[in-house]
mmCIF file of C-alpha atoms in Angstrom:
data_model
loop_
_atom_site.group_PDB
_atom_site.id
_atom_site.type_symbol
_atom_site.label_atom_id
_atom_site.label_comp_id
_atom_site.label_asym_id
_atom_site.label_seq_id
_atom_site.Cartn_x
_atom_site.Cartn_y
_atom_site.Cartn_z
ATOM 1 C CA UNK A 19 24.280 15.057 7.908
ATOM 2 C CA UNK A 20 20.899 16.186 6.621
ATOM 3 C CA UNK A 21 20.868 18.579 3.643
ATOM 4 C CA UNK A 22 19.558 22.047 4.222
ATOM 5 C CA UNK A 23 16.043 22.856 3.053
ATOM 6 C CA UNK A 24 15.845 23.732 -0.613
ATOM 7 C CA UNK A 25 13.851 26.716 -1.894
ATOM 8 C CA UNK A 26 10.350 25.881 -3.011
ATOM 9 C CA UNK A 27 11.160 26.603 -6.612
ATOM 10 C CA UNK A 28 7.881 25.255 -7.883
ATOM 11 C CA UNK A 29 5.933 27.603 -5.610
ATOM 12 C CA UNK A 30 3.457 27.030 -2.834
ATOM 13 C CA UNK A 31 0.624 27.437 -5.334
ATOM 14 C CA UNK A 32 1.526 23.993 -6.681
ATOM 15 C CA UNK A 33 0.571 22.295 -3.413
ATOM 16 C CA UNK A 34 -2.690 20.353 -3.278
ATOM 17 C CA UNK A 35 -4.127 18.842 -0.123
ATOM 18 C CA UNK A 36 -4.087 15.031 -0.193
ATOM 19 C CA UNK A 37 -6.554 14.877 2.730
ATOM 20 C CA UNK A 38 -9.632 14.058 0.654
ATOM 21 C CA UNK A 39 -7.894 11.298 -1.259
ATOM 22 C CA UNK A 40 -6.414 9.981 1.985
ATOM 23 C CA UNK A 41 -9.877 9.660 3.523
ATOM 24 C CA UNK A 42 -11.076 7.753 0.466
ATOM 25 C CA UNK A 43 -8.058 5.429 0.653
ATOM 26 C CA UNK A 44 -8.629 4.772 4.357
ATOM 27 C CA UNK A 45 -12.306 3.941 3.762
ATOM 28 C CA UNK A 46 -11.421 1.582 0.919
ATOM 29 C CA UNK A 47 -8.744 -0.098 3.020
ATOM 30 C CA UNK A 48 -11.436 -0.601 5.642
ATOM 31 C CA UNK A 49 -13.570 -2.288 2.980
ATOM 32 C CA UNK A 50 -10.665 -4.595 2.137
ATOM 33 C CA UNK A 51 -10.350 -5.553 5.799
ATOM 34 C CA UNK A 52 -14.083 -6.263 6.044
ATOM 35 C CA UNK A 53 -14.102 -8.356 2.871
ATOM 36 C CA UNK A 54 -11.045 -10.274 4.069
ATOM 37 C CA UNK A 55 -12.813 -11.115 7.324
ATOM 38 C CA UNK A 56 -15.789 -12.425 5.372
ATOM 39 C CA UNK A 57 -13.365 -14.380 3.184
ATOM 40 C CA UNK A 58 -11.812 -15.998 6.256
ATOM 41 C CA UNK A 59 -15.230 -17.232 7.360
ATOM 42 C CA UNK A 60 -15.940 -18.642 3.892
ATOM 43 C CA UNK A 61 -12.495 -20.228 3.711
ATOM 44 C CA UNK A 62 -12.890 -21.812 7.134
ATOM 45 C CA UNK A 63 -16.101 -23.460 5.942
ATOM 46 C CA UNK A 64 -14.447 -24.596 2.714
ATOM 47 C CA UNK A 65 -11.461 -25.960 4.597
ATOM 48 C CA UNK A 66 -13.799 -28.017 6.756
ATOM 49 C CA UNK A 67 -15.461 -29.483 3.673
ATOM 50 C CA UNK A 68 -12.128 -30.505 2.168
ATOM 51 C CA UNK A 69 -10.846 -31.887 5.468
ATOM 52 C CA UNK A 70 -13.901 -34.152 5.615
ATOM 53 C CA UNK A 71 -13.287 -35.681 2.194
ATOM 54 C CA UNK A 72 -12.880 -39.430 2.300
ATOM 55 C CA UNK A 73 -10.708 -41.123 -0.301
ATOM 56 C CA UNK A 74 -10.802 -44.739 -1.353
ATOM 57 C CA UNK A 75 -9.063 -46.208 -4.408
ATOM 58 C CA UNK A 76 -10.021 -44.096 -7.449
ATOM 59 C CA UNK A 77 -12.919 -42.446 -5.564
ATOM 60 C CA UNK A 78 -13.471 -39.371 -3.408
ATOM 61 C CA UNK A 79 -16.528 -39.427 -1.158
ATOM 62 C CA UNK A 80 -18.075 -36.122 -0.106
ATOM 63 C CA UNK A 81 -21.315 -34.232 0.426
ATOM 64 C CA UNK A 82 -21.723 -32.761 -3.054
ATOM 65 C CA UNK A 83 -24.357 -30.207 -2.085
ATOM 66 C CA UNK A 84 -22.517 -28.827 0.937
ATOM 67 C CA UNK A 85 -19.107 -28.787 -0.755
ATOM 68 C CA UNK A 86 -20.440 -27.133 -3.901
ATOM 69 C CA UNK A 87 -22.154 -24.455 -1.816
ATOM 70 C CA UNK A 88 -18.934 -23.684 0.090
ATOM 71 C CA UNK A 89 -16.981 -23.495 -3.171
ATOM 72 C CA UNK A 90 -19.538 -21.112 -4.683
ATOM 73 C CA UNK A 91 -19.430 -18.826 -1.642
ATOM 74 C CA UNK A 92 -15.631 -18.852 -1.727
ATOM 75 C CA UNK A 93 -15.592 -17.933 -5.424
ATOM 76 C CA UNK A 94 -17.974 -15.012 -4.856
ATOM 77 C CA UNK A 95 -15.965 -13.709 -1.914
ATOM 78 C CA UNK A 96 -12.757 -14.019 -3.931
ATOM 79 C CA UNK A 97 -14.328 -11.902 -6.677
ATOM 80 C CA UNK A 98 -15.322 -9.295 -4.082
ATOM 81 C CA UNK A 99 -11.739 -9.250 -2.786
ATOM 82 C CA UNK A 100 -10.371 -8.700 -6.293
ATOM 83 C CA UNK A 101 -12.816 -5.843 -6.943
ATOM 84 C CA UNK A 102 -12.057 -4.155 -3.611
ATOM 85 C CA UNK A 103 -8.332 -4.467 -4.256
ATOM 86 C CA UNK A 104 -8.614 -2.985 -7.753
ATOM 87 C CA UNK A 105 -10.618 0.060 -6.652
ATOM 88 C CA UNK A 106 -8.379 0.642 -3.639
ATOM 89 C CA UNK A 107 -5.218 0.349 -5.739
ATOM 90 C CA UNK A 108 -6.476 2.976 -8.198
ATOM 91 C CA UNK A 109 -7.369 5.502 -5.494
ATOM 92 C CA UNK A 110 -4.175 4.759 -3.543
ATOM 93 C CA UNK A 111 -1.989 5.427 -6.595
ATOM 94 C CA UNK A 112 -3.814 8.710 -7.248
ATOM 95 C CA UNK A 113 -3.134 9.687 -3.616
ATOM 96 C CA UNK A 114 0.481 8.532 -3.943
ATOM 97 C CA UNK A 115 0.985 10.730 -7.002
ATOM 98 C CA UNK A 116 -0.518 13.718 -5.164
ATOM 99 C CA UNK A 117 1.828 13.406 -2.166
ATOM 100 C CA UNK A 118 4.735 12.899 -4.567
ATOM 101 C CA UNK A 119 3.917 16.152 -6.395
ATOM 102 C CA UNK A 120 3.727 17.940 -3.045
ATOM 103 C CA UNK A 121 7.111 16.501 -2.105
ATOM 104 C CA UNK A 122 8.520 18.038 -5.286
ATOM 105 C CA UNK A 123 7.478 21.431 -3.928
ATOM 106 C CA UNK A 124 8.822 20.748 -0.443
ATOM 107 C CA UNK A 125 12.248 19.625 -1.658
ATOM 108 C CA UNK A 126 12.827 18.251 -5.145
ATOM 109 C CA UNK A 127 16.446 17.389 -4.295
ATOM 110 C CA UNK A 128 15.291 14.590 -1.978
ATOM 111 C CA UNK A 129 13.269 12.809 -4.647
ATOM 112 C CA UNK A 130 15.101 9.868 -6.251
ATOM 113 C CA UNK A 131 12.845 9.630 -9.309
ATOM 114 C CA UNK A 132 10.708 11.904 -11.470
ATOM 115 C CA UNK A 133 7.057 12.476 -10.405
ATOM 116 C CA UNK A 134 5.679 10.269 -13.172
ATOM 117 C CA UNK A 135 7.283 7.238 -11.565
ATOM 118 C CA UNK A 136 4.833 7.558 -8.659
ATOM 119 C CA UNK A 137 2.441 5.819 -11.057
ATOM 120 C CA UNK A 138 4.742 3.946 -13.417
ATOM 121 C CA UNK A 139 6.826 2.244 -10.723
ATOM 122 C CA UNK A 140 3.863 0.100 -9.656
ATOM 123 C CA UNK A 141 3.609 -1.533 -13.084
ATOM 124 C CA UNK A 142 7.205 -2.609 -13.641
ATOM 125 C CA UNK A 143 7.666 -6.365 -13.118
ATOM 126 C CA UNK A 144 10.184 -7.115 -10.356
ATOM 127 C CA UNK A 145 10.939 -3.390 -10.048
ATOM 128 C CA UNK A 146 7.590 -2.824 -8.346
ATOM 129 C CA UNK A 147 8.987 -4.755 -5.384
ATOM 130 C CA UNK A 148 11.247 -1.840 -4.374
ATOM 131 C CA UNK A 149 10.793 1.236 -6.610
ATOM 132 C CA UNK A 150 7.552 2.463 -4.938
ATOM 133 C CA UNK A 151 9.258 2.048 -1.539
ATOM 134 C CA UNK A 152 12.169 4.164 -2.762
ATOM 135 C CA UNK A 153 9.811 6.895 -3.981
ATOM 136 C CA UNK A 154 7.827 6.765 -0.734
ATOM 137 C CA UNK A 155 11.015 7.261 1.284
ATOM 138 C CA UNK A 156 11.802 10.466 -0.612
ATOM 139 C CA UNK A 157 8.264 11.747 -0.082
ATOM 140 C CA UNK A 158 8.440 10.909 3.624
ATOM 141 C CA UNK A 159 11.760 12.703 4.161
ATOM 142 C CA UNK A 160 10.664 15.857 2.349
ATOM 143 C CA UNK A 161 7.357 15.929 4.220
ATOM 144 C CA UNK A 162 9.003 15.522 7.644
ATOM 145 C CA UNK A 163 10.549 19.010 7.637
ATOM 146 C CA UNK A 164 8.143 20.613 10.102
ATOM 147 C CA UNK A 165 10.243 22.596 12.576
ATOM 148 C CA UNK A 166 9.163 26.225 12.626
ATOM 149 C CA UNK A 167 12.733 27.456 12.092
ATOM 150 C CA UNK A 168 13.002 25.497 8.857
ATOM 151 C CA UNK A 169 15.368 22.885 10.308
ATOM 152 C CA UNK A 170 14.960 19.187 9.676
ATOM 153 C CA UNK A 171 12.982 17.030 12.049
ATOM 154 C CA UNK A 172 13.701 13.339 12.183
ATOM 155 C CA UNK A 173 10.563 11.304 11.560
ATOM 156 C CA UNK A 174 10.797 7.553 12.027
ATOM 157 C CA UNK A 175 10.112 5.594 8.852
ATOM 158 C CA UNK A 176 8.688 2.716 10.908
ATOM 159 C CA UNK A 177 5.124 3.162 9.518
ATOM 160 C CA UNK A 178 6.492 3.157 5.968
ATOM 161 C CA UNK A 179 8.762 0.153 6.538
ATOM 162 C CA UNK A 180 6.082 -1.886 8.325
ATOM 163 C CA UNK A 181 3.498 -1.238 5.617
ATOM 164 C CA UNK A 182 5.872 -2.070 2.777
ATOM 165 C CA UNK A 183 7.131 -5.253 4.444
ATOM 166 C CA UNK A 184 3.619 -6.537 5.142
ATOM 167 C CA UNK A 185 2.479 -5.531 1.652
ATOM 168 C CA UNK A 186 5.265 -7.523 0.001
ATOM 169 C CA UNK A 187 4.905 -10.569 2.249
ATOM 170 C CA UNK A 188 1.110 -10.706 1.924
ATOM 171 C CA UNK A 189 1.319 -10.334 -1.862
ATOM 172 C CA UNK A 190 3.892 -13.104 -2.237
ATOM 173 C CA UNK A 191 2.072 -15.485 0.120
ATOM 174 C CA UNK A 192 -1.216 -14.844 -1.702
ATOM 175 C CA UNK A 193 0.380 -15.691 -5.061
ATOM 176 C CA UNK A 194 1.900 -18.901 -3.722
ATOM 177 C CA UNK A 195 -1.339 -19.887 -1.953
ATOM 178 C CA UNK A 196 -3.481 -19.346 -5.051
ATOM 179 C CA UNK A 197 -1.154 -21.342 -7.294
ATOM 180 C CA UNK A 198 -0.953 -24.135 -4.743
ATOM 181 C CA UNK A 199 -4.749 -24.303 -4.429
ATOM 182 C CA UNK A 200 -5.254 -24.405 -8.195
ATOM 183 C CA UNK A 201 -2.602 -27.112 -8.620
ATOM 184 C CA UNK A 202 -3.908 -29.412 -5.873
ATOM 185 C CA UNK A 203 -6.080 -32.357 -6.858
ATOM 186 C CA UNK A 204 -9.568 -32.730 -5.386
ATOM 187 C CA UNK A 205 -8.559 -34.460 -2.172
ATOM 188 C CA UNK A 206 -8.166 -33.796 1.574
ATOM 189 C CA UNK A 207 -4.864 -32.061 0.677
ATOM 190 C CA UNK A 208 -6.963 -29.120 -0.471
ATOM 191 C CA UNK A 209 -7.577 -28.300 3.199
ATOM 192 C CA UNK A 210 -3.902 -27.391 3.600
ATOM 193 C CA UNK A 211 -4.073 -25.217 0.490
ATOM 194 C CA UNK A 212 -7.020 -23.305 1.924
ATOM 195 C CA UNK A 213 -5.129 -22.885 5.206
ATOM 196 C CA UNK A 214 -2.355 -21.105 3.281
ATOM 197 C CA UNK A 215 -4.936 -18.887 1.608
ATOM 198 C CA UNK A 216 -6.310 -17.997 5.039
ATOM 199 C CA UNK A 217 -2.805 -17.076 6.193
ATOM 200 C CA UNK A 218 -2.492 -14.789 3.164
ATOM 201 C CA UNK A 219 -5.765 -13.072 4.080
ATOM 202 C CA UNK A 220 -4.614 -12.529 7.674
ATOM 203 C CA UNK A 221 -1.421 -10.940 6.339
ATOM 204 C CA UNK A 222 -3.501 -8.825 3.953
ATOM 205 C CA UNK A 223 -5.544 -7.509 6.876
ATOM 206 C CA UNK A 224 -2.339 -6.618 8.729
ATOM 207 C CA UNK A 225 -0.969 -4.897 5.602
ATOM 208 C CA UNK A 226 -4.197 -2.901 5.207
ATOM 209 C CA UNK A 227 -4.038 -1.720 8.830
ATOM 210 C CA UNK A 228 -0.388 -0.712 8.367
ATOM 211 C CA UNK A 229 -1.312 1.090 5.135
ATOM 212 C CA UNK A 230 -3.979 3.091 6.977
ATOM 213 C CA UNK A 231 -1.387 4.204 9.533
ATOM 214 C CA UNK A 232 1.089 5.101 6.774
ATOM 215 C CA UNK A 233 -1.439 7.068 4.700
ATOM 216 C CA UNK A 234 -2.796 9.023 7.666
ATOM 217 C CA UNK A 235 0.670 9.791 9.052
ATOM 218 C CA UNK A 236 2.127 10.987 5.747
ATOM 219 C CA UNK A 237 -0.970 13.044 4.947
ATOM 220 C CA UNK A 238 -0.778 14.720 8.364
ATOM 221 C CA UNK A 239 2.935 15.410 7.916
ATOM 222 C CA UNK A 240 2.313 17.072 4.567
ATOM 223 C CA UNK A 241 -0.409 19.235 6.087
ATOM 224 C CA UNK A 242 1.972 20.366 8.844
ATOM 225 C CA UNK A 243 4.737 20.983 6.328
ATOM 226 C CA UNK A 244 2.493 22.983 4.005
ATOM 227 C CA UNK A 245 1.303 25.135 6.910
ATOM 228 C CA UNK A 246 4.861 26.410 7.387
ATOM 229 C CA UNK A 247 5.022 27.893 3.922
ATOM 230 C CA UNK A 248 8.501 28.876 2.765
ATOM 231 C CA UNK A 249 11.136 27.794 5.311
ATOM 232 C CA UNK A 250 12.945 30.791 6.806
ATOM 233 C CA UNK A 251 16.348 29.471 5.719
ATOM 234 C CA UNK A 252 15.201 29.246 2.105
ATOM 235 C CA UNK A 253 14.126 32.879 1.899
ATOM 236 C CA UNK A 254 16.934 35.047 0.456
ATOM 237 C CA UNK A 255 18.179 37.768 2.816
ATOM 238 C CA UNK A 256 17.548 41.329 1.570
ATOM 239 C CA UNK A 257 20.545 42.916 -0.101
ATOM 240 C CA UNK A 258 22.195 45.888 1.669
ATOM 241 C CA UNK A 259 21.151 49.322 0.464
ATOM 242 C CA UNK A 260 22.932 50.394 -2.671
ATOM 243 C CA UNK A 261 24.079 46.882 -3.579
ATOM 244 C CA UNK A 262 22.432 45.579 -6.753
ATOM 245 C CA UNK A 263 20.890 42.143 -6.512
ATOM 246 C CA UNK A 264 22.062 39.390 -8.856
#
């Protein structure tokens, strides 16, 4: 059974629109997708170079100029990916904190952790694999209360769950792929390492698309929720004439 809506104790004046930040996040996620596509092209070329390596006892034969060029391009694209990820992560966390503060106004009782954890949870080793998801679920539930009579409306968490699942899987695969690539000797086996890196990039693109859906949906829900103002059921009924109010 869903709890009844709680009074907006913090006041509607505490609400801030996350729309501007959401637009910035969506644009940056689009940049990540574009850079990942470029990375896939560079990685495909690099994979071809490694697949063409010829090994004989104690010697690896290859086209030094072509292979070196592909490696250089890959390194530059990897740096671009890291930069895009860093900038996007910063703006995303700022947006995440904003929607969390709004959720505190909508219904603080549904929030499992204090507002400050909307930032801190991302930096806790191991804990960052589930704490942000837990916070996001509380934000989502509080923001879904959009019926005009103040009653609760069920809003599927599918966008949230899909984004978080893809985010975790893509992050883990990327870590494994990078370590595998760095640990592999200069040989045709490097082609398989690059293939794993390409799989990680494909998953990253899917995670970015899911993140765009999640950010836009939650931002829209908060806009609809804020437009309602104080839910009717949370507004105290006037006391009968002659009866002092507590």
